[in-house]
Short mmCIF file of C-alpha atoms in Angstrom, two decimals:
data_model
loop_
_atom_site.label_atom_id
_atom_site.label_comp_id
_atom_site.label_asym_id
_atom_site.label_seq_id
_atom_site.Cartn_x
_atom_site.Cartn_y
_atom_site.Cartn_z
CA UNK A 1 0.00 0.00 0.00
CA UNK A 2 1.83 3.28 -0.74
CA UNK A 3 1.53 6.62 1.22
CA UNK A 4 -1.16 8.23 -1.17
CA UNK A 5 -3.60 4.94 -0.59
CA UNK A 6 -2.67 5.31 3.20
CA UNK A 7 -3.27 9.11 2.87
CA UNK A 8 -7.06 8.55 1.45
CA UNK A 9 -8.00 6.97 4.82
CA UNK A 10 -7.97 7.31 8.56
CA UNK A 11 -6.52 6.62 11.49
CA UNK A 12 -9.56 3.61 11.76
CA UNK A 13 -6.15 1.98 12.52
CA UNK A 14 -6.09 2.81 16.01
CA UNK A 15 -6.54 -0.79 17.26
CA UNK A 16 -8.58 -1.22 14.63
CA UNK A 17 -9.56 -4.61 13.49
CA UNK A 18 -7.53 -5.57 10.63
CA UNK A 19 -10.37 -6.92 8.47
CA UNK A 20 -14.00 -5.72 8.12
CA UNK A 21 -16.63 -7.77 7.41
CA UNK A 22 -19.03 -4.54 7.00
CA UNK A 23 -18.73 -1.41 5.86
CA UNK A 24 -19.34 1.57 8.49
CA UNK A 25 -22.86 2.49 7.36
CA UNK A 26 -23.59 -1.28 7.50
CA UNK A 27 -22.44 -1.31 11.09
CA UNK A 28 -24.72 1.84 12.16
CA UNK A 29 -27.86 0.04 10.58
CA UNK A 30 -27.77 -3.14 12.45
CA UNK A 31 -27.33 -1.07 15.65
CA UNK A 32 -29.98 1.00 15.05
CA UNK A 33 -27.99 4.22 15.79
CA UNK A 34 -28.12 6.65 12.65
CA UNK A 35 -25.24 9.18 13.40
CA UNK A 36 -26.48 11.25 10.46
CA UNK A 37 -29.41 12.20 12.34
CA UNK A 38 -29.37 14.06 15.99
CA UNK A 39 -27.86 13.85 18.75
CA UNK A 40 -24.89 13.40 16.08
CA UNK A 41 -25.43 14.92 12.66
CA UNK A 42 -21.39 13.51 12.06
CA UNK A 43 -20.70 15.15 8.98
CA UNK A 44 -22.78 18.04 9.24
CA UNK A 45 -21.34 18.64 12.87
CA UNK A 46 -18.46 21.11 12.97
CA UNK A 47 -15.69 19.48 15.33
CA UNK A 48 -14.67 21.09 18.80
CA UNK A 49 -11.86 19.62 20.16
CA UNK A 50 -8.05 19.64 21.23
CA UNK A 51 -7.19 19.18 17.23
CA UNK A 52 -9.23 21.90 16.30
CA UNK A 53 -8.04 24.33 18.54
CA UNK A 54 -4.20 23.71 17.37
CA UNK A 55 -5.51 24.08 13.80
CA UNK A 56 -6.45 27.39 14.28
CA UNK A 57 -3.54 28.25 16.36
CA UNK A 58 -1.52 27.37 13.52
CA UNK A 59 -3.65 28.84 11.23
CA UNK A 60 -3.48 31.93 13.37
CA UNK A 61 0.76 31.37 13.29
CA UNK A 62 0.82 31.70 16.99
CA UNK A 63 1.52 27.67 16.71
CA UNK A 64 4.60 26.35 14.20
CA UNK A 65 5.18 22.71 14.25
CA UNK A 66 8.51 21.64 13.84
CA UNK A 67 9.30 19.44 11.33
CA UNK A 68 12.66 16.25 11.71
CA UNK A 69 14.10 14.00 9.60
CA UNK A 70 14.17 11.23 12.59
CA UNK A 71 10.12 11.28 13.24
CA UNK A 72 8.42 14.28 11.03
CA UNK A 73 6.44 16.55 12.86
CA UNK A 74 6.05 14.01 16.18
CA UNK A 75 7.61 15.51 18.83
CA UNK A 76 5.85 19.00 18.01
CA UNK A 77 2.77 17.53 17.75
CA UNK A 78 2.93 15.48 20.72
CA UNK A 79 4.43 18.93 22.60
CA UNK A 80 1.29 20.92 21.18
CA UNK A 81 -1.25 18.37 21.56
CA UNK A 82 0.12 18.12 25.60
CA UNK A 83 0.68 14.48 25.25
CA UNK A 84 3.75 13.11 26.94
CA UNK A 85 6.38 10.91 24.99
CA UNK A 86 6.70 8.47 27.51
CA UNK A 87 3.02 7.92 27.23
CA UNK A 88 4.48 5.36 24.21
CA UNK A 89 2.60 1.92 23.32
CA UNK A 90 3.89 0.12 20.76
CA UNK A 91 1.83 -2.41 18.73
CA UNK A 92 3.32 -4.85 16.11
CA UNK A 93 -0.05 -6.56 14.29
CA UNK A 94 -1.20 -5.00 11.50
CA UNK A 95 -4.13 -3.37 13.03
CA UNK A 96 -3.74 -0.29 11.13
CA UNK A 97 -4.57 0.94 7.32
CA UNK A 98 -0.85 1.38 7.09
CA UNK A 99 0.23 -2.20 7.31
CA UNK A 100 2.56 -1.89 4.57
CA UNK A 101 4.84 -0.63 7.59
CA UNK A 102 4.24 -2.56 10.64
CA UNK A 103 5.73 -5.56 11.48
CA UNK A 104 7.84 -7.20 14.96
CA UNK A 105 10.30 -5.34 13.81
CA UNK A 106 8.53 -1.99 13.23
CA UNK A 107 6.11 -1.65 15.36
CA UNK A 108 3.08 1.17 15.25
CA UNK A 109 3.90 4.01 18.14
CA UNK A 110 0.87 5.31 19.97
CA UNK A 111 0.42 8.53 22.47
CA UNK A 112 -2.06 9.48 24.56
CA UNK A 113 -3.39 11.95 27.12
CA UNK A 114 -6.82 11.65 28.92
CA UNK A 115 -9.12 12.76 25.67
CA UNK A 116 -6.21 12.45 22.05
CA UNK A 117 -4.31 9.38 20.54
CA UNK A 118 -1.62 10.05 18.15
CA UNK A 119 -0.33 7.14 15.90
CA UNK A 120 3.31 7.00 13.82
CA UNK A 121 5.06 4.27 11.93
CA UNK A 122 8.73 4.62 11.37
CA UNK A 123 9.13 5.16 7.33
CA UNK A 124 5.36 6.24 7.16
CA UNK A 125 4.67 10.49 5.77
CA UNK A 126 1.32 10.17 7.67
CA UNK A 127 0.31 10.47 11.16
CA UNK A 128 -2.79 9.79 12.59
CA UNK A 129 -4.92 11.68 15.47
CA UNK A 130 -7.93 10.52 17.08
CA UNK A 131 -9.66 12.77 19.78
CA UNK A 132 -12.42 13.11 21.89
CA UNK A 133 -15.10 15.92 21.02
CA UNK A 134 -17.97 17.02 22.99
CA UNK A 135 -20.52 17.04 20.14
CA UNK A 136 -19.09 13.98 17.87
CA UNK A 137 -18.09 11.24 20.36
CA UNK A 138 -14.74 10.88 18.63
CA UNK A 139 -13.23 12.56 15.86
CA UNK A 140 -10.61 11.54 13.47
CA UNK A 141 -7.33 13.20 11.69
CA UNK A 142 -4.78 12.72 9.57
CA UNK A 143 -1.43 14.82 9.29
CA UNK A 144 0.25 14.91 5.97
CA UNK A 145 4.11 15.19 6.75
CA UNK A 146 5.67 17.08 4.45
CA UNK A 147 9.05 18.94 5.56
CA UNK A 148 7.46 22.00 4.45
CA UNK A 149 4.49 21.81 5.91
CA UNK A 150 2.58 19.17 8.20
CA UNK A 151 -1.00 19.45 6.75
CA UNK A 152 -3.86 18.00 9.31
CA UNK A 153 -7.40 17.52 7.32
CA UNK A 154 -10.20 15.41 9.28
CA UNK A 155 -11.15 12.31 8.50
CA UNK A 156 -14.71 10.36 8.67
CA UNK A 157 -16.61 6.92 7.54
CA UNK A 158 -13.05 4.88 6.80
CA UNK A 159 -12.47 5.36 10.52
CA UNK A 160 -16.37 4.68 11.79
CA UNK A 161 -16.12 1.51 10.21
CA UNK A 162 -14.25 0.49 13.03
CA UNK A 163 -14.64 3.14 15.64
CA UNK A 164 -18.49 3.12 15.47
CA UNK A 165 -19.44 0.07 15.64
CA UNK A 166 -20.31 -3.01 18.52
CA UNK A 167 -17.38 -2.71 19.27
CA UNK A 168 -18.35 1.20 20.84
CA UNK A 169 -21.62 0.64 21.64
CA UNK A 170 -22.28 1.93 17.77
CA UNK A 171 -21.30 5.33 18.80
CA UNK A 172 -18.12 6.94 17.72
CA UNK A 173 -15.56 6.36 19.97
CA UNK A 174 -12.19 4.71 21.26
CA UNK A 175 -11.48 1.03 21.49
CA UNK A 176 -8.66 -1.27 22.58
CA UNK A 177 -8.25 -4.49 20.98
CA UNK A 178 -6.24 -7.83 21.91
CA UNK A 179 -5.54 -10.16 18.90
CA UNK A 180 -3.93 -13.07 17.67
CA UNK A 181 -0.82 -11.94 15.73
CA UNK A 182 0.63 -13.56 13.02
CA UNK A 183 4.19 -14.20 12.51
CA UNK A 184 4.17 -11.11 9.90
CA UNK A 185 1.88 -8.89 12.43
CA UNK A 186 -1.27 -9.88 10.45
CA UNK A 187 -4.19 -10.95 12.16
CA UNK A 188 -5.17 -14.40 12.61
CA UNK A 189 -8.82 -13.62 11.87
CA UNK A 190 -10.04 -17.47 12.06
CA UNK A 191 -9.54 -16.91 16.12
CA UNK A 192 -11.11 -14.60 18.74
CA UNK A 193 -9.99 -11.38 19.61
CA UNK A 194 -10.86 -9.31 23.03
CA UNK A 195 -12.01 -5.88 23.58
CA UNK A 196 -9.92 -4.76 26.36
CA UNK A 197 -10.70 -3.02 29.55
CA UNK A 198 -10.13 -2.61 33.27
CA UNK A 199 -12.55 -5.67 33.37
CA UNK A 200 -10.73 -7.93 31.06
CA UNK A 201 -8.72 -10.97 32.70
CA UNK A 202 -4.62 -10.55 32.37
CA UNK A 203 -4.63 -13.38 30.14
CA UNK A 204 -6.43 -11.93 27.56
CA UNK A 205 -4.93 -9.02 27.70
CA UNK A 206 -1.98 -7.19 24.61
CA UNK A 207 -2.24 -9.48 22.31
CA UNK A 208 -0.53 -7.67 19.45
CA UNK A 209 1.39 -5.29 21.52
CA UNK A 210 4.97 -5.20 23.05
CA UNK A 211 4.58 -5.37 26.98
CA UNK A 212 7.45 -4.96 29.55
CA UNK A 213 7.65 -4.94 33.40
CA UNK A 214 7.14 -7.36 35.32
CA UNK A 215 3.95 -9.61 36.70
CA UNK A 216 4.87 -12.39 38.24
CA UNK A 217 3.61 -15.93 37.25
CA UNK A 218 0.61 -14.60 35.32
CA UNK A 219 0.44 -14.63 31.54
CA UNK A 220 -0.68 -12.11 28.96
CA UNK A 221 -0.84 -12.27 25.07
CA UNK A 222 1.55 -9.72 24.18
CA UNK A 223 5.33 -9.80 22.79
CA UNK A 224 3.92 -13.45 21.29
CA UNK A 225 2.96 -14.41 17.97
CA UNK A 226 1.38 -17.52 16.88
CA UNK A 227 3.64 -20.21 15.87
CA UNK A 228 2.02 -23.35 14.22
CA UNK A 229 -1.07 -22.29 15.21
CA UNK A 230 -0.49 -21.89 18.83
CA UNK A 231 0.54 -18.62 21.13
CA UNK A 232 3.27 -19.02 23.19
CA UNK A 233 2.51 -17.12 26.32
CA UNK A 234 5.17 -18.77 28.81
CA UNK A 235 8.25 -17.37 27.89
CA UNK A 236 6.90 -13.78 26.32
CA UNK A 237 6.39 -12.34 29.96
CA UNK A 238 8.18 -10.56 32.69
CA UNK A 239 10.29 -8.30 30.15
CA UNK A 240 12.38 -5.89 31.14
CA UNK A 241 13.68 -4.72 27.99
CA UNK A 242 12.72 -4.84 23.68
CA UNK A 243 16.04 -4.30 22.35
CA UNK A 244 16.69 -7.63 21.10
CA UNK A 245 13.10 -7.46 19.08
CA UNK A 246 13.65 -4.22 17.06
CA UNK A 247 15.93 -0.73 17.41
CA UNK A 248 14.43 0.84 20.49
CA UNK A 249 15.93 4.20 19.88
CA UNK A 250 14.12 5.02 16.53
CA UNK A 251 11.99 5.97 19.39
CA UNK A 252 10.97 9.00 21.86
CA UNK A 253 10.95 6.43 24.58
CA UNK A 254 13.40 3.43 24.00
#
């Protein structure tokens, strides 16, 4: 997939689900929620949030993202959006539109504060935002990064057909998802996958993400792919370190 294919979509990526069995309008029907009609009115709806208030503070010049040639326009972004960099996740499955990039090796960088995500993939020109707003549930971004200029446009149905769906009570919103990772990253999409939350029992939890720190004798899904059909989840725990699994300082937070 190259960067103009990515560019023409969203960050639905943000553990998204890496295939869709229905498109997002499909989703909304059996639901029964319409987000074309009120409370929502989602692409009718003018956006209020943390991303549209740095918009027009660039707009207005008072804001000027800086742009390098390690990781674009990331740290500025993160530094404007008030998201820290050691707020770092890192996911390897190929739970995002631009799975030409992730892999073990490369794995997808997410940052967060209480209400905005931001997504990067080492060797990707796109970024991806997704942020709470008052009036939409959740709105999406993308930011073009170009060294002369790091465009941000919002982005809609590519990303609901994840992000409104079951999976968010059919509402536009945030979800976490555990999965069973191929050895490439891709999704084994024959076997279950868990929605994640403070409910959810440790074993089910990461599947697709690195994990480090440690937990004792319990077992979670993550640093583990599945090998001959099965998911090795007694040696992938209790890791103190990734640096034997990729180059930890390409990143803000090795």
């Amino acid at each position: 997939m190259s960067n103009a294919a990515v560019r023409r979509h969203c960050f639905a990526g943000l553990f998204m689900f890496s295939v869709i069995g229905l498109s997002g309008s499909a989703s909304f029907a059996q639901l029964g929620i319409d987000i074309e009609k009120v409370p929502f009115e989602y692409s009718k709806t003018a956006a209020e949030n943390r991303v549209t208030r740095l918009i027009d503070a660039i707009n207005a010049k008072s804001v000027e993202l800086e742009y390098s040639d390690e990781n674009g326009y990331l740290r500025s972004l993160l530094k404007a959006l008030e998201i820290s960099e050691s707020s770092q996740t890192l996911v390897f499955s190929k739970t995002s539109l631009q799975v030409r990039y992730i892999s073990r090796r490369n794995p997808r960088a997410i940052y967060f504060n209480d209400d905005t995500y931001v997504g990067w993939v080492r060797g990707s020109s796109l970024m991806e935002i997704s942020t709470a707003d008052a009036k939409l549930g959740t709105a999406f971004y993308t930011v073009d990064m170009m060294p002369w200029r790091a465009k941000i446009k919002q982005a809609y149905y590519d990303c609901l057909a994840c992000h409104a769906t079951s999976m968010t009570k059919g509402v536009p919103g945030h979800t976490v998802r555990s999965v069973y990772p191929e050895v490439d990253g891709s999704v084994a999409t024959q076997r279950d996958s868990f929605i994640t939350d403070h409910s959810s029992p440790f074993a089910q939890r990461w599947g697709g993400w690195y994990v480090t720190g440690r937990h004792g004798e319990m077992r979670h899904m993550g640093n583990a792919f599945l090998r001959g059909g099965h998911l090795d989840t007694l040696d992938n725990g209790n890791r103190l370190s990734l640096w034997d699994e990729f180059d930890t300082h390409d990143y803000l937070s090795p």
